[in-house]
Every structure is written in structure tokens, then in C-alpha cells.
Amino acid sequence: MTDTIKRKKRPSKAAVARALAEVEARPKQRELPEHLATVIAEYKSGILDPDTLEQVRPFLVAAITASDYTGAELVRKYCNHLAQLACFALDRGVALQVEKLLTTEFIDEYIRVGMAQGSDHNRAERRRRLLALARNANPGPDAPPRLTPVGHSSVKPCYTPTEMALILRASKVQPSQARQRDLAIVVALGAGAGLDSIDIRDLRTDHIEDLGERGILIHVQGPRPRTVVLRARYEALLRKAIENLQPGQLLIGRKQDRRNTAARATERAALHNVPHIEPARLRATWLADLMTDTIPIAVILKAAGLKSARTLSELQPHLGPWVEHKGLTTTSAQFRGAQETRQGGEQQ
């Protein structure tokens, strides 16, 4: 029997051309200059905690190495942009890889969602810089071809007073102490102080200042540092939830770099005939509650860490149940305002 020699099929010219194009499109790796390596190694963030920063630092090295940037000052500025992008990726569970993060799609998602509360100028500037780096460090089919308008992420609707009553009841009755504590913390801080998942992630017991009969102050850390007064309705719920936690302990979880903190707490909860609980909707509910009280808009914006009133205007169509719940109408007594008085107390 004669053995049949099988010849390998030669690749077509088109296949060879595609392979060459793919190789050409790959980032050209280089030796990172020592002065740039020093800049990245010495970079410190005023927003990220030390553990998270060390977690994202290798990504900073990879991104700058993949680029052809050589200026120390330019790289120092990009460290901040890249660190914030990487932090958003950690929250989303995305691997810190140049080819995954430095794409038009992911950068736009970060600007639209991760920087939703930022000013238009800051969002546009960070997007411009990140897209420029992406075109330089990650060329290929996913490279940003050109700048397009930044999308806007609309605010999620608030819960109605009736829905919040059900959620409050559920936060007090859970199958385990741990689930009840975590859900109560998320509900109290979300609907009672307007904190979102990122705000709650870094919060420790030391950041809760209990003033007794004068209320509770929440000293928010993270990217939107501020101090918020907890709504009275949620004081007892929060006090009960954190009463056995140690000083300096994280309110939820044990690791600083964990992701989707509040969302995981709500997903683990046992909910029957209760609306799906979302941290974003709890925050919107807190805003709706404030907007239907006699609180100046400027104070609401400061407490919420907002730069503009756009979020408030988008919530307006959902305020009907809250207006009705509080008995507010356009003929309410507060519309009349207080009368001015002359010196001596005589009314004008």
C-alpha cells in the first residue's frame, strides 16, 4: 500500500493579508522609559484608597507602555484619567486590560455612567483625553475613529411612598441577621441619605456620626465627599443595623476593593411581593422626598453631590405620588410666604 502524502493547504492571499493587518494593528510594545516608570510608581490619588490604587497601577504601566507618549507631565495627567477609568472597570467586573478598557464603547460607558454626576466640561475633557490615548495605545477595529456626542444616562424613577413602605418592612424581616443588616444599611443610606453603591462601598462606622436626638450625620467619602443629614424616618433602621459593628469597620463586607457592594446586598435579600430594590432608585427616592419638602434646590444639590439640576428636572415627572402623599398643591399655604414686618413687629 502506498502511503498518501497529505499536503497542507496553502493560505489564500486574502487570509495572509488579514493576518498581516492584524499583526500591524496590534499595539507596538516598547521598553517603558525609566523616567515614565518613576512617574507611574510615584503617582498618588486623592480619591482612590491605597489598596485600590496598587490594584490599578499595573494597568497604568500597561497603557502608557502601549502608547508612544514620552512627556513626564503628560503621563502624570493621564495617570489620573486612567486610574478613574480602571476604578470604574473594577466596579463593573471588567478585567484591567488595555484592549478591554481603551475602546470607544467602554470609555463612553464610563463617561455616561461613571461620570454621570460630573460637569459637562469635565466629562468632555476626560473623554477627549481617554479617546486620544485609546487611538494611540490600542489601534485596530476598536480604536475610536472620531469624537461623537456624549450620551446622557437618564435618572431612574423613584419609588412611590407605598413602595417604600413595603421596602422598609422587608428591610426589617430577613432570614438571617447578616442579610437583614446589609439590606437595612443600603435602604437607610440610599433612601435616607442619597448614597449610591460607590458611596457605600468605602463607608465605615467611623463615618457615621450619631448626634442622638439631633439626628445622624453621614460623612460620605469617595469621589463625591460630602456630609449628609440622614432623614429622621431612617434613623432607627440605621442605628439597629450598625449597633454591633466595630469602630472603623466597613459597613458592608470586609474587603476595600470589593465591587457592586449595595447591589449584592439587595440581590441576596429575600423579597416577596416587594419591588425590586435598586440603589439608584433609592437615591432617586431620597431626592424626590427632598424635592417635595421645603428645602432649597441649592441645598439639595450640595447634599446630593450634584453639579447641576438636570437630575432633579428629570425626576419631576415621577413626583406625583409624593406630592399627593404630602398633600401638596399649588394652593398650599407655603406658596403665600411669610409677610414682611416693619420694625416693631407691625405687618406691612
mmCIF file of C-alpha atoms in Angstrom:
data_model
loop_
_atom_site.group_PDB
_atom_site.id
_atom_site.type_symbol
_atom_site.label_atom_id
_atom_site.label_comp_id
_atom_site.label_asym_id
_atom_site.label_seq_id
_atom_site.Cartn_x
_atom_site.Cartn_y
_atom_site.Cartn_z
ATOM 1 C CA MET A 1 0.000 0.000 0.000
ATOM 2 C CA THR A 2 1.351 3.343 -0.951
ATOM 3 C CA ASP A 3 1.127 5.998 1.729
ATOM 4 C CA THR A 4 -0.686 9.066 0.585
ATOM 5 C CA ILE A 5 1.181 12.243 1.439
ATOM 6 C CA LYS A 6 -1.234 14.933 2.523
ATOM 7 C CA ARG A 7 -0.104 18.370 1.538
ATOM 8 C CA LYS A 8 -1.031 21.294 3.704
ATOM 9 C CA LYS A 9 -3.376 23.719 2.051
ATOM 10 C CA ARG A 10 -1.642 26.990 1.343
ATOM 11 C CA PRO A 11 -3.414 30.012 2.830
ATOM 12 C CA SER A 12 -5.029 32.369 0.383
ATOM 13 C CA LYS A 13 -3.583 35.787 -0.297
ATOM 14 C CA ALA A 14 -6.607 37.326 1.409
ATOM 15 C CA ALA A 15 -6.002 35.280 4.570
ATOM 16 C CA VAL A 16 -2.340 36.275 4.602
ATOM 17 C CA ALA A 17 -3.300 39.922 4.150
ATOM 18 C CA ARG A 18 -5.771 39.726 7.039
ATOM 19 C CA ALA A 19 -3.175 38.133 9.314
ATOM 20 C CA LEU A 20 -0.618 40.795 8.439
ATOM 21 C CA ALA A 21 -3.169 43.534 9.041
ATOM 22 C CA GLU A 22 -3.978 42.057 12.451
ATOM 23 C CA VAL A 23 -0.307 41.975 13.413
ATOM 24 C CA GLU A 24 0.173 45.538 12.210
ATOM 25 C CA ALA A 25 -2.859 46.649 14.206
ATOM 26 C CA ARG A 26 -1.529 45.287 17.480
ATOM 27 C CA PRO A 27 -0.012 47.803 19.903
ATOM 28 C CA LYS A 28 3.726 48.160 19.450
ATOM 29 C CA GLN A 29 5.196 47.299 22.818
ATOM 30 C CA ARG A 30 8.225 49.256 23.900
ATOM 31 C CA GLU A 31 10.504 49.461 26.862
ATOM 32 C CA LEU A 32 8.914 51.932 29.247
ATOM 33 C CA PRO A 33 11.401 54.774 29.757
ATOM 34 C CA GLU A 34 12.737 54.927 33.289
ATOM 35 C CA HIS A 35 11.507 58.466 33.891
ATOM 36 C CA LEU A 36 7.939 57.444 32.968
ATOM 37 C CA ALA A 37 8.123 54.328 35.135
ATOM 38 C CA THR A 38 9.116 56.586 38.021
ATOM 39 C CA VAL A 39 6.163 58.916 37.375
ATOM 40 C CA ILE A 40 3.732 55.987 37.496
ATOM 41 C CA ALA A 41 5.377 54.407 40.540
ATOM 42 C CA GLU A 42 5.185 57.685 42.466
ATOM 43 C CA TYR A 43 1.642 58.563 41.357
ATOM 44 C CA LYS A 44 -0.753 59.098 44.259
ATOM 45 C CA SER A 45 -4.510 59.579 44.028
ATOM 46 C CA GLY A 46 -6.521 61.873 46.252
ATOM 47 C CA ILE A 47 -9.631 59.805 45.540
ATOM 48 C CA LEU A 48 -8.643 56.117 45.403
ATOM 49 C CA ASP A 49 -7.660 54.310 48.572
ATOM 50 C CA PRO A 50 -4.084 52.879 48.632
ATOM 51 C CA ASP A 51 -5.170 49.246 48.110
ATOM 52 C CA THR A 52 -7.277 50.069 45.054
ATOM 53 C CA LEU A 53 -4.515 52.266 43.627
ATOM 54 C CA GLU A 54 -1.982 49.441 43.852
ATOM 55 C CA GLN A 55 -4.507 47.195 42.146
ATOM 56 C CA VAL A 56 -4.818 49.543 39.149
ATOM 57 C CA ARG A 57 -1.172 50.662 38.922
ATOM 58 C CA PRO A 58 -0.141 47.737 36.626
ATOM 59 C CA PHE A 59 -2.832 48.885 34.192
ATOM 60 C CA LEU A 60 -1.346 52.385 34.184
ATOM 61 C CA VAL A 61 2.026 50.865 33.280
ATOM 62 C CA ALA A 62 0.494 48.724 30.517
ATOM 63 C CA ALA A 63 -1.477 51.604 28.984
ATOM 64 C CA ILE A 64 1.428 54.067 28.934
ATOM 65 C CA THR A 65 3.826 51.382 27.676
ATOM 66 C CA ALA A 66 1.463 50.631 24.793
ATOM 67 C CA SER A 67 1.427 54.312 23.809
ATOM 68 C CA ASP A 68 4.229 56.411 22.365
ATOM 69 C CA TYR A 69 3.924 59.141 24.991
ATOM 70 C CA THR A 70 7.239 60.381 26.390
ATOM 71 C CA GLY A 71 6.450 63.529 28.384
ATOM 72 C CA ALA A 72 6.529 63.093 32.164
ATOM 73 C CA GLU A 73 3.926 65.796 32.822
ATOM 74 C CA LEU A 74 1.580 64.372 30.182
ATOM 75 C CA VAL A 75 1.862 60.882 31.666
ATOM 76 C CA ARG A 76 1.279 62.265 35.162
ATOM 77 C CA LYS A 77 -2.030 63.769 33.998
ATOM 78 C CA TYR A 78 -3.014 60.558 32.236
ATOM 79 C CA CYS A 79 -2.406 58.553 35.408
ATOM 80 C CA ASN A 80 -5.404 60.289 36.977
ATOM 81 C CA HIS A 81 -7.661 59.697 33.956
ATOM 82 C CA LEU A 82 -6.611 56.054 33.656
ATOM 83 C CA ALA A 83 -6.931 55.379 37.389
ATOM 84 C CA GLN A 84 -10.540 56.607 37.386
ATOM 85 C CA LEU A 85 -11.312 54.509 34.298
ATOM 86 C CA ALA A 86 -9.762 51.445 35.935
ATOM 87 C CA CYS A 87 -11.716 52.003 39.149
ATOM 88 C CA PHE A 88 -14.944 52.064 37.128
ATOM 89 C CA ALA A 89 -13.860 48.815 35.440
ATOM 90 C CA LEU A 90 -13.352 47.175 38.836
ATOM 91 C CA ASP A 91 -16.877 48.166 39.854
ATOM 92 C CA ARG A 92 -18.144 46.647 36.599
ATOM 93 C CA GLY A 93 -16.118 43.443 36.987
ATOM 94 C CA VAL A 94 -14.101 44.122 33.814
ATOM 95 C CA ALA A 95 -10.514 42.863 33.598
ATOM 96 C CA LEU A 96 -7.919 45.650 33.696
ATOM 97 C CA GLN A 97 -6.579 45.120 30.182
ATOM 98 C CA VAL A 98 -5.689 47.764 27.606
ATOM 99 C CA GLU A 99 -7.679 46.051 24.853
ATOM 100 C CA LYS A 100 -10.814 45.944 27.037
ATOM 101 C CA LEU A 101 -10.748 49.385 28.641
ATOM 102 C CA LEU A 102 -9.260 51.597 25.928
ATOM 103 C CA THR A 103 -12.130 51.237 23.478
ATOM 104 C CA THR A 104 -14.778 53.698 22.374
ATOM 105 C CA GLU A 105 -17.571 51.587 23.840
ATOM 106 C CA PHE A 106 -16.085 51.219 27.316
ATOM 107 C CA ILE A 107 -14.837 54.801 27.559
ATOM 108 C CA ASP A 108 -18.264 56.122 26.574
ATOM 109 C CA GLU A 109 -19.917 53.849 29.142
ATOM 110 C CA TYR A 110 -17.582 55.213 31.820
ATOM 111 C CA ILE A 111 -18.303 58.835 30.867
ATOM 112 C CA ARG A 112 -22.057 58.224 30.637
ATOM 113 C CA VAL A 113 -22.449 56.178 33.834
ATOM 114 C CA GLY A 114 -19.321 56.581 35.945
ATOM 115 C CA MET A 115 -19.194 60.361 35.499
ATOM 116 C CA ALA A 116 -22.946 60.963 35.337
ATOM 117 C CA GLN A 117 -22.740 63.493 38.161
ATOM 118 C CA GLY A 118 -19.717 65.357 36.759
ATOM 119 C CA SER A 119 -19.861 68.695 34.991
ATOM 120 C CA ASP A 120 -20.221 68.734 31.197
ATOM 121 C CA HIS A 121 -16.767 70.296 30.872
ATOM 122 C CA ASN A 122 -15.026 67.639 32.990
ATOM 123 C CA ARG A 123 -16.809 64.794 31.228
ATOM 124 C CA ALA A 124 -15.955 66.123 27.773
ATOM 125 C CA GLU A 125 -12.312 66.767 28.699
ATOM 126 C CA ARG A 126 -11.761 63.333 30.221
ATOM 127 C CA ARG A 127 -13.450 61.655 27.271
ATOM 128 C CA ARG A 128 -11.289 63.587 24.809
ATOM 129 C CA ARG A 129 -8.090 62.582 26.587
ATOM 130 C CA LEU A 130 -9.034 58.924 27.036
ATOM 131 C CA LEU A 131 -10.094 58.546 23.409
ATOM 132 C CA ALA A 132 -6.843 60.149 22.267
ATOM 133 C CA LEU A 133 -4.859 57.650 24.342
ATOM 134 C CA ALA A 134 -7.013 54.785 23.067
ATOM 135 C CA ARG A 135 -6.276 55.692 19.436
ATOM 136 C CA ASN A 136 -2.582 55.776 20.294
ATOM 137 C CA ALA A 137 -2.223 52.743 22.574
ATOM 138 C CA ASN A 138 -4.920 50.407 21.276
ATOM 139 C CA PRO A 139 -5.145 50.785 17.474
ATOM 140 C CA GLY A 140 -7.303 48.420 15.492
ATOM 141 C CA PRO A 141 -11.015 47.855 14.862
ATOM 142 C CA ASP A 142 -11.954 49.023 18.378
ATOM 143 C CA ALA A 143 -9.904 52.219 18.200
ATOM 144 C CA PRO A 144 -12.018 55.392 18.488
ATOM 145 C CA PRO A 145 -12.432 56.756 14.933
ATOM 146 C CA ARG A 146 -13.691 60.192 15.902
ATOM 147 C CA LEU A 147 -15.375 62.082 18.691
ATOM 148 C CA THR A 148 -19.150 61.794 18.963
ATOM 149 C CA PRO A 149 -21.544 63.492 21.393
ATOM 150 C CA VAL A 150 -21.505 62.137 24.939
ATOM 151 C CA GLY A 151 -24.630 60.156 25.756
ATOM 152 C CA HIS A 152 -26.700 61.042 28.798
ATOM 153 C CA SER A 153 -27.843 58.405 31.268
ATOM 154 C CA SER A 154 -31.363 59.318 32.358
ATOM 155 C CA VAL A 155 -32.151 59.130 36.056
ATOM 156 C CA LYS A 156 -34.106 56.080 37.185
ATOM 157 C CA PRO A 157 -37.611 56.703 38.561
ATOM 158 C CA CYS A 158 -38.093 56.954 42.308
ATOM 159 C CA TYR A 159 -40.181 54.545 44.355
ATOM 160 C CA THR A 160 -43.633 55.683 45.425
ATOM 161 C CA PRO A 161 -44.430 56.161 49.142
ATOM 162 C CA THR A 162 -46.399 52.891 49.045
ATOM 163 C CA GLU A 163 -43.477 51.005 47.504
ATOM 164 C CA MET A 164 -41.076 52.467 50.061
ATOM 165 C CA ALA A 165 -43.320 51.247 52.888
ATOM 166 C CA LEU A 166 -43.010 47.694 51.514
ATOM 167 C CA ILE A 167 -39.238 48.040 51.113
ATOM 168 C CA LEU A 168 -38.855 49.352 54.667
ATOM 169 C CA ARG A 169 -40.851 46.433 56.015
ATOM 170 C CA ALA A 170 -38.714 43.942 54.061
ATOM 171 C CA SER A 171 -35.501 45.510 55.365
ATOM 172 C CA LYS A 172 -36.578 44.626 58.907
ATOM 173 C CA VAL A 173 -37.525 40.994 58.199
ATOM 174 C CA GLN A 174 -34.837 38.839 56.561
ATOM 175 C CA PRO A 175 -33.938 35.148 57.031
ATOM 176 C CA SER A 176 -30.516 35.902 58.532
ATOM 177 C CA GLN A 177 -29.029 38.655 60.665
ATOM 178 C CA ALA A 178 -26.334 39.391 58.070
ATOM 179 C CA ARG A 179 -28.838 39.799 55.225
ATOM 180 C CA GLN A 180 -31.089 41.983 57.338
ATOM 181 C CA ARG A 181 -28.165 44.189 58.419
ATOM 182 C CA ASP A 182 -26.831 44.669 54.879
ATOM 183 C CA LEU A 183 -30.257 45.374 53.375
ATOM 184 C CA ALA A 184 -31.147 47.786 56.179
ATOM 185 C CA ILE A 185 -27.878 49.694 55.663
ATOM 186 C CA VAL A 186 -28.441 50.004 51.904
ATOM 187 C CA VAL A 187 -32.074 51.112 52.298
ATOM 188 C CA ALA A 188 -31.312 53.571 55.105
ATOM 189 C CA LEU A 189 -28.330 55.170 53.366
ATOM 190 C CA GLY A 190 -29.904 55.112 49.895
ATOM 191 C CA ALA A 191 -33.418 56.354 50.633
ATOM 192 C CA GLY A 192 -32.406 58.241 53.774
ATOM 193 C CA ALA A 193 -29.205 59.971 52.648
ATOM 194 C CA GLY A 194 -28.985 59.562 48.864
ATOM 195 C CA LEU A 195 -25.890 57.337 48.844
ATOM 196 C CA ASP A 196 -25.239 55.107 45.841
ATOM 197 C CA SER A 197 -23.204 51.898 45.636
ATOM 198 C CA ILE A 198 -19.897 53.743 45.206
ATOM 199 C CA ASP A 199 -20.621 55.970 48.224
ATOM 200 C CA ILE A 200 -21.496 52.982 50.414
ATOM 201 C CA ARG A 201 -18.504 50.869 49.354
ATOM 202 C CA ASP A 202 -15.913 52.908 51.293
ATOM 203 C CA LEU A 203 -18.123 53.847 54.241
ATOM 204 C CA ARG A 204 -17.021 52.747 57.718
ATOM 205 C CA THR A 205 -18.628 53.022 61.128
ATOM 206 C CA ASP A 206 -16.359 55.980 61.905
ATOM 207 C CA HIS A 207 -18.076 57.911 59.104
ATOM 208 C CA ILE A 208 -21.462 57.692 60.873
ATOM 209 C CA GLU A 209 -21.841 60.474 63.460
ATOM 210 C CA ASP A 210 -24.781 59.823 65.771
ATOM 211 C CA LEU A 211 -25.884 63.024 67.493
ATOM 212 C CA GLY A 212 -28.723 61.388 69.408
ATOM 213 C CA GLU A 213 -31.900 63.465 69.348
ATOM 214 C CA ARG A 214 -30.250 65.893 66.904
ATOM 215 C CA GLY A 215 -30.029 63.200 64.250
ATOM 216 C CA ILE A 216 -27.313 61.321 62.354
ATOM 217 C CA LEU A 217 -24.653 62.766 60.046
ATOM 218 C CA ILE A 218 -23.203 60.677 57.213
ATOM 219 C CA HIS A 219 -19.684 61.733 56.229
ATOM 220 C CA VAL A 220 -19.505 60.425 52.653
ATOM 221 C CA GLN A 221 -16.055 59.520 51.314
ATOM 222 C CA GLY A 222 -15.080 58.508 47.765
ATOM 223 C CA PRO A 223 -15.340 60.613 44.604
ATOM 224 C CA ARG A 224 -18.129 62.889 45.949
ATOM 225 C CA PRO A 225 -17.103 63.692 49.545
ATOM 226 C CA ARG A 226 -19.845 65.478 51.461
ATOM 227 C CA THR A 227 -21.785 65.413 54.722
ATOM 228 C CA VAL A 228 -25.454 64.448 54.621
ATOM 229 C CA VAL A 229 -28.089 64.523 57.359
ATOM 230 C CA LEU A 230 -29.961 61.216 57.473
ATOM 231 C CA ARG A 231 -33.733 61.574 57.125
ATOM 232 C CA ALA A 232 -35.416 61.029 60.501
ATOM 233 C CA ARG A 233 -37.547 58.182 59.172
ATOM 234 C CA TYR A 234 -34.435 56.028 58.666
ATOM 235 C CA GLU A 235 -32.509 56.810 61.868
ATOM 236 C CA ALA A 236 -33.816 53.858 63.901
ATOM 237 C CA LEU A 237 -33.242 51.485 60.975
ATOM 238 C CA LEU A 238 -29.588 52.502 60.604
ATOM 239 C CA ARG A 239 -28.879 52.548 64.348
ATOM 240 C CA LYS A 240 -30.204 48.993 64.698
ATOM 241 C CA ALA A 241 -28.245 47.779 61.670
ATOM 242 C CA ILE A 242 -24.827 49.017 62.802
ATOM 243 C CA GLU A 243 -25.136 48.622 66.584
ATOM 244 C CA ASN A 244 -22.851 45.548 66.713
ATOM 245 C CA LEU A 245 -20.227 46.720 64.203
ATOM 246 C CA GLN A 246 -16.735 47.551 65.443
ATOM 247 C CA PRO A 247 -15.126 51.021 65.224
ATOM 248 C CA GLY A 248 -13.516 51.512 61.824
ATOM 249 C CA GLN A 249 -15.297 48.504 60.323
ATOM 250 C CA LEU A 250 -16.671 48.647 56.781
ATOM 251 C CA LEU A 251 -20.452 48.886 56.884
ATOM 252 C CA ILE A 252 -20.813 46.152 54.265
ATOM 253 C CA GLY A 253 -18.267 43.418 53.567
ATOM 254 C CA ARG A 254 -14.675 43.109 54.682
ATOM 255 C CA LYS A 255 -12.553 43.951 51.624
ATOM 256 C CA GLN A 256 -11.943 47.523 50.486
ATOM 257 C CA ASP A 257 -11.713 46.623 46.774
ATOM 258 C CA ARG A 258 -14.975 44.665 46.526
ATOM 259 C CA ARG A 259 -17.378 45.602 43.724
ATOM 260 C CA ASN A 260 -21.136 46.228 43.403
ATOM 261 C CA THR A 261 -21.456 46.456 47.187
ATOM 262 C CA ALA A 262 -25.019 47.696 47.507
ATOM 263 C CA ALA A 263 -26.320 45.701 44.541
ATOM 264 C CA ARG A 264 -25.066 42.450 46.046
ATOM 265 C CA ALA A 265 -26.770 43.213 49.343
ATOM 266 C CA THR A 266 -30.120 43.707 47.608
ATOM 267 C CA GLU A 267 -29.671 40.635 45.391
ATOM 268 C CA ARG A 268 -29.107 38.426 48.455
ATOM 269 C CA ALA A 269 -32.241 39.713 50.177
ATOM 270 C CA ALA A 270 -35.395 37.626 50.416
ATOM 271 C CA LEU A 271 -38.102 39.737 48.800
ATOM 272 C CA HIS A 272 -41.707 38.594 48.408
ATOM 273 C CA ASN A 273 -44.251 40.954 46.876
ATOM 274 C CA VAL A 274 -41.687 43.721 47.243
ATOM 275 C CA PRO A 275 -40.465 45.941 44.361
ATOM 276 C CA HIS A 276 -37.010 45.099 43.011
ATOM 277 C CA ILE A 277 -34.604 47.152 45.106
ATOM 278 C CA GLU A 278 -32.014 49.197 43.216
ATOM 279 C CA PRO A 279 -29.569 51.606 44.898
ATOM 280 C CA ALA A 280 -30.065 54.114 42.065
ATOM 281 C CA ARG A 281 -33.823 54.159 42.639
ATOM 282 C CA LEU A 282 -33.350 54.514 46.401
ATOM 283 C CA ARG A 283 -31.205 57.587 45.765
ATOM 284 C CA ALA A 284 -33.858 58.941 43.382
ATOM 285 C CA THR A 285 -36.464 58.372 46.100
ATOM 286 C CA TRP A 286 -34.384 60.384 48.560
ATOM 287 C CA LEU A 287 -34.214 63.220 46.020
ATOM 288 C CA ALA A 288 -37.983 63.041 45.446
ATOM 289 C CA ASP A 289 -38.581 63.210 49.201
ATOM 290 C CA LEU A 290 -36.385 66.315 49.486
ATOM 291 C CA MET A 291 -37.890 67.982 46.409
ATOM 292 C CA THR A 292 -41.372 67.729 47.905
ATOM 293 C CA ASP A 293 -40.251 69.314 51.183
ATOM 294 C CA THR A 294 -39.463 72.985 51.748
ATOM 295 C CA ILE A 295 -35.739 72.571 51.074
ATOM 296 C CA PRO A 296 -33.929 74.986 48.713
ATOM 297 C CA ILE A 297 -32.643 73.450 45.487
ATOM 298 C CA ALA A 298 -29.125 74.706 46.224
ATOM 299 C CA VAL A 299 -29.076 72.707 49.466
ATOM 300 C CA ILE A 300 -30.374 69.580 47.721
ATOM 301 C CA LEU A 301 -27.683 69.822 45.036
ATOM 302 C CA LYS A 302 -24.933 70.177 47.647
ATOM 303 C CA ALA A 303 -26.187 67.249 49.733
ATOM 304 C CA ALA A 304 -26.520 65.084 46.625
ATOM 305 C CA GLY A 305 -23.091 65.965 45.251
ATOM 306 C CA LEU A 306 -24.687 67.215 42.024
ATOM 307 C CA LYS A 307 -23.205 69.909 39.770
ATOM 308 C CA SER A 308 -26.474 70.828 38.059
ATOM 309 C CA ALA A 309 -30.233 70.427 38.495
ATOM 310 C CA ARG A 310 -30.647 68.218 35.420
ATOM 311 C CA THR A 311 -31.277 65.119 37.549
ATOM 312 C CA LEU A 312 -33.952 66.967 39.511
ATOM 313 C CA SER A 313 -35.741 68.091 36.363
ATOM 314 C CA GLU A 314 -35.778 64.507 35.078
ATOM 315 C CA LEU A 315 -37.314 63.318 38.349
ATOM 316 C CA GLN A 316 -40.140 65.849 38.153
ATOM 317 C CA PRO A 317 -42.500 63.608 36.088
ATOM 318 C CA HIS A 318 -42.276 60.948 38.829
ATOM 319 C CA LEU A 319 -43.116 63.199 41.786
ATOM 320 C CA GLY A 320 -46.911 62.890 41.570
ATOM 321 C CA PRO A 321 -47.307 60.191 44.260
ATOM 322 C CA TRP A 322 -45.035 62.119 46.637
ATOM 323 C CA VAL A 323 -46.886 65.394 46.084
ATOM 324 C CA GLU A 324 -50.182 63.624 46.760
ATOM 325 C CA HIS A 325 -48.758 61.753 49.770
ATOM 326 C CA LYS A 326 -47.707 65.035 51.398
ATOM 327 C CA GLY A 327 -50.921 66.849 50.475
ATOM 328 C CA LEU A 328 -49.157 69.473 48.392
ATOM 329 C CA THR A 329 -50.985 71.608 45.828
ATOM 330 C CA THR A 330 -50.338 74.882 44.045
ATOM 331 C CA THR A 331 -52.739 76.495 46.528
ATOM 332 C CA SER A 332 -50.840 75.261 49.595
ATOM 333 C CA ALA A 333 -50.271 77.816 52.337
ATOM 334 C CA GLN A 334 -46.494 77.870 51.813
ATOM 335 C CA PHE A 335 -46.965 79.434 48.373
ATOM 336 C CA ARG A 336 -48.212 82.592 50.067
ATOM 337 C CA GLY A 337 -44.972 83.023 52.005
ATOM 338 C CA ALA A 338 -44.422 84.999 55.177
ATOM 339 C CA GLN A 339 -45.457 88.639 55.362
ATOM 340 C CA GLU A 340 -42.728 91.193 55.862
ATOM 341 C CA THR A 341 -42.817 93.079 59.141
ATOM 342 C CA ARG A 342 -41.752 96.618 59.902
ATOM 343 C CA GLN A 343 -39.501 97.470 62.795
ATOM 344 C CA GLY A 344 -41.533 96.978 65.937
ATOM 345 C CA GLY A 345 -43.406 93.954 64.569
ATOM 346 C CA GLU A 346 -46.165 95.782 62.625
ATOM 347 C CA GLN A 347 -47.152 93.978 59.420
ATOM 348 C CA GLN A 348 -46.983 95.809 56.120
#
